[in-house]
PDB file of C-alpha atoms in Angstrom:
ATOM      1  CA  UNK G   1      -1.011  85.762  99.932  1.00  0.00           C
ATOM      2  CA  UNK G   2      -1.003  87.717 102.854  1.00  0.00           C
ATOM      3  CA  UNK G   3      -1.672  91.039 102.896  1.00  0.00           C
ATOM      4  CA  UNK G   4       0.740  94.139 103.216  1.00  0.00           C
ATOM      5  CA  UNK G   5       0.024  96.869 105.360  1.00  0.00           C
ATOM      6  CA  UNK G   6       0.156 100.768 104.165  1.00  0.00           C
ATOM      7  CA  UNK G   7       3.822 102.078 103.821  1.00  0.00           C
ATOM      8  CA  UNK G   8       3.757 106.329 104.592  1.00  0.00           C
ATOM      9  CA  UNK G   9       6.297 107.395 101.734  1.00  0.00           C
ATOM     10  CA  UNK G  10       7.241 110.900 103.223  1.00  0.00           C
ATOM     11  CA  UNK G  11       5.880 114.109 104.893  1.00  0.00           C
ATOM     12  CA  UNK G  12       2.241 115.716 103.572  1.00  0.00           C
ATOM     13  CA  UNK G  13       2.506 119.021 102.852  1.00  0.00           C
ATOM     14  CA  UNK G  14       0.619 120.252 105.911  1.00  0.00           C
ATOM     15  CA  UNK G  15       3.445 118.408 107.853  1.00  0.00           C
ATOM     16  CA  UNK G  16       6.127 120.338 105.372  1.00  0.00           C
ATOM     17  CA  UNK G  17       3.704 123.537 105.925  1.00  0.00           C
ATOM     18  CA  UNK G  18       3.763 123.658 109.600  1.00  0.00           C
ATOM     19  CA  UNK G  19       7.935 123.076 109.601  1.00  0.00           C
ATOM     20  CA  UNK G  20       8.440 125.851 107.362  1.00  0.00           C
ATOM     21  CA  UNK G  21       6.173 128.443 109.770  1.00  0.00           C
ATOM     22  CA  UNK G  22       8.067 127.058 112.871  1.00  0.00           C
ATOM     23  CA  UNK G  23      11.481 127.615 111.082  1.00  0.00           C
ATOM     24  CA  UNK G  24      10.038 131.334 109.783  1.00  0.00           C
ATOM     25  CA  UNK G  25       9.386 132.347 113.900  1.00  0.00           C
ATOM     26  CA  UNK G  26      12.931 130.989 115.349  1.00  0.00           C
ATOM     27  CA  UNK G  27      14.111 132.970 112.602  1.00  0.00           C
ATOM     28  CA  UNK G  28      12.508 135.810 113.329  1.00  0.00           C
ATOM     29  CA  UNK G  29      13.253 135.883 116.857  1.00  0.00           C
ATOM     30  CA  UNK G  30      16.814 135.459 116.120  1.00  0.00           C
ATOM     31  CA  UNK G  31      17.297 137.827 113.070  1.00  0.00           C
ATOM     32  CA  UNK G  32      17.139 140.747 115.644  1.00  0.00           C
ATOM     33  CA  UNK G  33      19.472 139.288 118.053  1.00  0.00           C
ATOM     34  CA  UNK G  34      21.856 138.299 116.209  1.00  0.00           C
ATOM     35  CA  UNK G  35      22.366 142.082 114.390  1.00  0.00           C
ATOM     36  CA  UNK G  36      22.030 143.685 118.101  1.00  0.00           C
ATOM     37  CA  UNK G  37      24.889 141.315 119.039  1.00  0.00           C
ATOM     38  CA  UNK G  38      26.467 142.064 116.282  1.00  0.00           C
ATOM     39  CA  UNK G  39      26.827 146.142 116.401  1.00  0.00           C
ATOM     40  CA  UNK G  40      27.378 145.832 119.576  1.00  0.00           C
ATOM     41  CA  UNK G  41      30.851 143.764 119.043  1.00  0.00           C
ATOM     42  CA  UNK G  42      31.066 146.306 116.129  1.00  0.00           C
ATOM     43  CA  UNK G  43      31.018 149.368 118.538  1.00  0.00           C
ATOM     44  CA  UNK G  44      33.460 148.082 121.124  1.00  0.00           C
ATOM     45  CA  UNK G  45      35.876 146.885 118.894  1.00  0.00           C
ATOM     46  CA  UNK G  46      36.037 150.362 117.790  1.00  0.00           C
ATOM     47  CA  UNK G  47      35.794 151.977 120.739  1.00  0.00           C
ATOM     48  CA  UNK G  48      38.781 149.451 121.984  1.00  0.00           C
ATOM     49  CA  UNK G  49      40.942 150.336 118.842  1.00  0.00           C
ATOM     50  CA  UNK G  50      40.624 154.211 119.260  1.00  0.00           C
ATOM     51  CA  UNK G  51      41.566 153.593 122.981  1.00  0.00           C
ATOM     52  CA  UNK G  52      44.625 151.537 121.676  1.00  0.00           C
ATOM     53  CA  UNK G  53      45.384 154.419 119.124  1.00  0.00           C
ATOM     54  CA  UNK G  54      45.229 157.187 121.571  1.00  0.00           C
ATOM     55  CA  UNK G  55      47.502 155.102 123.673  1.00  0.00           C
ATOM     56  CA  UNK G  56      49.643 154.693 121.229  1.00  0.00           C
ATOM     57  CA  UNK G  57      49.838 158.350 120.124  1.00  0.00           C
ATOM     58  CA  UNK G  58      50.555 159.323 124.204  1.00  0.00           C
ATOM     59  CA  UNK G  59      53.279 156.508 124.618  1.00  0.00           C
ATOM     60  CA  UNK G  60      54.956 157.484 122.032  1.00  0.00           C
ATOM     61  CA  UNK G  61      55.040 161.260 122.763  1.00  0.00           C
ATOM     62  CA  UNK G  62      56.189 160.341 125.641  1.00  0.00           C
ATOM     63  CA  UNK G  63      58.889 158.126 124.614  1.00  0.00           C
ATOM     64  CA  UNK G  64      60.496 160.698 122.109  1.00  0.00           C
ATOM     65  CA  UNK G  65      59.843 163.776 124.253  1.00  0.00           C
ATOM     66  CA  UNK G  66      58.030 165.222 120.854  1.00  0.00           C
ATOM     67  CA  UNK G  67      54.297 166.554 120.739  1.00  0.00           C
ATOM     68  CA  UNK G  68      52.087 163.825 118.855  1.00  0.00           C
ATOM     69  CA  UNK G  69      48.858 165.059 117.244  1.00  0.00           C
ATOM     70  CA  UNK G  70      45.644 162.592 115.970  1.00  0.00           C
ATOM     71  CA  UNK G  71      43.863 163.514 113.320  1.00  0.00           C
ATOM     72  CA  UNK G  72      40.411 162.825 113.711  1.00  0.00           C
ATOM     73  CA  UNK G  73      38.084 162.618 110.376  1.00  0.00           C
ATOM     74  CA  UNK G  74      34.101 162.602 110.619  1.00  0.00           C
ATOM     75  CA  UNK G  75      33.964 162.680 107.006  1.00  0.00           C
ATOM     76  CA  UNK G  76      35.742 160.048 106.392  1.00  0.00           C
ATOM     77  CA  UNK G  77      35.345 157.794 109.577  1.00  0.00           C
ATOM     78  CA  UNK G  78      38.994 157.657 110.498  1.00  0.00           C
ATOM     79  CA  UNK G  79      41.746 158.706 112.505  1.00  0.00           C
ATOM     80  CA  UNK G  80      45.157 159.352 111.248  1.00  0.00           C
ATOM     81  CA  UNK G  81      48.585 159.935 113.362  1.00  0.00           C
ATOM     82  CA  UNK G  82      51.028 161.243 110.658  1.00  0.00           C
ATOM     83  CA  UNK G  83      54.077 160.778 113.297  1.00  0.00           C
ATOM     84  CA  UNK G  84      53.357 157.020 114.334  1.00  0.00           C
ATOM     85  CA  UNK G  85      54.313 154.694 111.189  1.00  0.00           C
ATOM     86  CA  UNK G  86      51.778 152.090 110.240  1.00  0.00           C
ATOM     87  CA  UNK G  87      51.267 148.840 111.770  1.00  0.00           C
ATOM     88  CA  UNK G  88      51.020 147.022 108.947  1.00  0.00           C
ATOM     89  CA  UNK G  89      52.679 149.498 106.123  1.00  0.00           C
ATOM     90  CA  UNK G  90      56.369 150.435 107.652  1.00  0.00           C
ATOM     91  CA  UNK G  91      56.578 153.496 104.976  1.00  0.00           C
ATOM     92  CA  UNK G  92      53.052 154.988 105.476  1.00  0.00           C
ATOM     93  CA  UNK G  93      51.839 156.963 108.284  1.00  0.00           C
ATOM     94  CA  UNK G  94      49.444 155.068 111.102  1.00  0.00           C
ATOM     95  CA  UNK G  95      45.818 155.562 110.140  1.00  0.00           C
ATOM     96  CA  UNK G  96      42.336 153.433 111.489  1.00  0.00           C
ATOM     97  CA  UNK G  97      39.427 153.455 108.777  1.00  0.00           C
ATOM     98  CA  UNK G  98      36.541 152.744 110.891  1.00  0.00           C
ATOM     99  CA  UNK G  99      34.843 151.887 107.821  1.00  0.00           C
ATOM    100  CA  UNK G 100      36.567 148.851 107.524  1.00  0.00           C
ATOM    101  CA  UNK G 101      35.805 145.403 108.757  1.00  0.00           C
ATOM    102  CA  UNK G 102      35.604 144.418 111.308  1.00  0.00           C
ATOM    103  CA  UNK G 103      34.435 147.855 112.910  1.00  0.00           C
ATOM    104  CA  UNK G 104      32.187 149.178 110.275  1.00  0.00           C
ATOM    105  CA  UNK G 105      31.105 152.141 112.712  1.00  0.00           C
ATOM    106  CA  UNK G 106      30.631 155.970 111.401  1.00  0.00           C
ATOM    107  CA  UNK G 107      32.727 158.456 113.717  1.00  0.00           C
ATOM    108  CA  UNK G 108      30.307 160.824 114.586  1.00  0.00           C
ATOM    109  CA  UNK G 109      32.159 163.709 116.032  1.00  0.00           C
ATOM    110  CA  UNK G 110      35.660 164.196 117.920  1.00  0.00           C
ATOM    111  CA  UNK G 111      36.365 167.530 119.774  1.00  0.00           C
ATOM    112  CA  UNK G 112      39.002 168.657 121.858  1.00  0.00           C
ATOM    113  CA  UNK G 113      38.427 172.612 122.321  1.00  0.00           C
ATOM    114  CA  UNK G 114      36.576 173.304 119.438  1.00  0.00           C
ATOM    115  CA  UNK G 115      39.256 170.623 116.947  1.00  0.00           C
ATOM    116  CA  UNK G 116      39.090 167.183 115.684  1.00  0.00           C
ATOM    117  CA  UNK G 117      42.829 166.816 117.078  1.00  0.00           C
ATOM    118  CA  UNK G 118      44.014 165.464 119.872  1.00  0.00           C
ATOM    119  CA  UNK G 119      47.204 166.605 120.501  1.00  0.00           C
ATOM    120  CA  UNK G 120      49.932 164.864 123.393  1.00  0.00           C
ATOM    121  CA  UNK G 121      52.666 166.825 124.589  1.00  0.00           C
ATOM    122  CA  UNK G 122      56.310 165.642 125.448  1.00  0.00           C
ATOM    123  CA  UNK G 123      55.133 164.669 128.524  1.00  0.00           C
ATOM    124  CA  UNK G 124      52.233 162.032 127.288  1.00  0.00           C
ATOM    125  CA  UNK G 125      49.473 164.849 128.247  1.00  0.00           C
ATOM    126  CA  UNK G 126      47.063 165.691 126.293  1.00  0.00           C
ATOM    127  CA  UNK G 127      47.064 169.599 125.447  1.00  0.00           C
ATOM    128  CA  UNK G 128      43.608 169.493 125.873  1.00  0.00           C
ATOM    129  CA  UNK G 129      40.655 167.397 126.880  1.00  0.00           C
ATOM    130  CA  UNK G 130      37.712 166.409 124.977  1.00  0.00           C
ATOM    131  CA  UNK G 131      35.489 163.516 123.643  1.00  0.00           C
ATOM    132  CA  UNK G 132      35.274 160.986 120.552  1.00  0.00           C
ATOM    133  CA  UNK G 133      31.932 159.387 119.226  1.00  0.00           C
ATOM    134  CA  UNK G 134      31.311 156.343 117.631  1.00  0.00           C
ATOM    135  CA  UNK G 135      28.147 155.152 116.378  1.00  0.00           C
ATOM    136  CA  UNK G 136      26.899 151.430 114.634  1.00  0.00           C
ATOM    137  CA  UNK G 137      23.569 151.218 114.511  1.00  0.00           C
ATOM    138  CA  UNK G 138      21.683 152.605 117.671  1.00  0.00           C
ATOM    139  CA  UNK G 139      24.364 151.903 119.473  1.00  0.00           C
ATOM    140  CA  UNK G 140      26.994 154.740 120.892  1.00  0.00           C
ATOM    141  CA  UNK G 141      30.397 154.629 122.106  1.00  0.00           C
ATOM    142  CA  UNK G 142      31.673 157.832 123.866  1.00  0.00           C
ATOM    143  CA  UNK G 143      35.525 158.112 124.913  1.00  0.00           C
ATOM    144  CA  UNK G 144      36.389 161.104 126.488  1.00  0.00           C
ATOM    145  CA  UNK G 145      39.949 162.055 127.077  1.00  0.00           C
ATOM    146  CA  UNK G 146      40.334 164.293 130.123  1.00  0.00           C
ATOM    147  CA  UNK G 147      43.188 167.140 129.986  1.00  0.00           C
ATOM    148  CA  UNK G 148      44.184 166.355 133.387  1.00  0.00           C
TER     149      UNK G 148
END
């Protein structure tokens, strides 16, 4: 009979060991990344949809030749424009929750002379000027809206 030589089976733990630690620093490294990227797409999708919003509200003061206020909410992290119907609800007034997904940002503050409205006149000008701020994380957003 001739003899067989020695078959390895699988990994030794020192093998399964040293995987696991090389898996735990990638991981690491990326954890960190990946959240940074991730508030960041957070913060300027917000900061794109109040834009949009704002728009909105001015276009469509302009349009009707009517004055067109936002409602700006720290407390609750939204903005509300009781003229403009909803996107997505006909019967209900337009409102952003900045709570929801996939902003998940906290509106820090919004003045405009001392208010958290923003009001457009017939024209599509704002009455006055001021600024909105967004926060996710460490990461700011500030929109200003100039009166002029």
């Amino acid at each position: 009979m001739a003899a067989r030589g020695h078959v390895r089976a699988g990994f030794s733990l020192i093998e399964l060991a040293l995987v696991t630690v090389i898996v735990g620093i990638v991981a690491a490294m990326a954890v960190p990344r990946y959240a940074d990227a991730l508030s960041r797409y957070q913060i300027d999708a917000a900061a794109q949809r109040v834009v949009a919003d704002i728009d909105y509200a001015r276009h469509h003061a302009k349009a009707k030749s009517t004055d067109v206020t936002i409602f700006f909410s720290t407390a609750n992290d939204s903005l509300a424009v009781p003229a403009l119907p909803s996107l997505t609800q006909p019967d209900a007034p337009h409102t952003t929750d900045l709570t929801e997904a996939p902003y998940r940002v906290v509106l820090t503050a919004a003045n405009f002379s001392g208010n958290a409205r923003l009001m457009f006149d017939g024209y599509g000008k704002p009455v006055s000027g001021g600024t909105v701020i967004l926060r996710a994380g460490s990461r700011a957003r500030v929109i200003t809206i100039d009166a002029t």
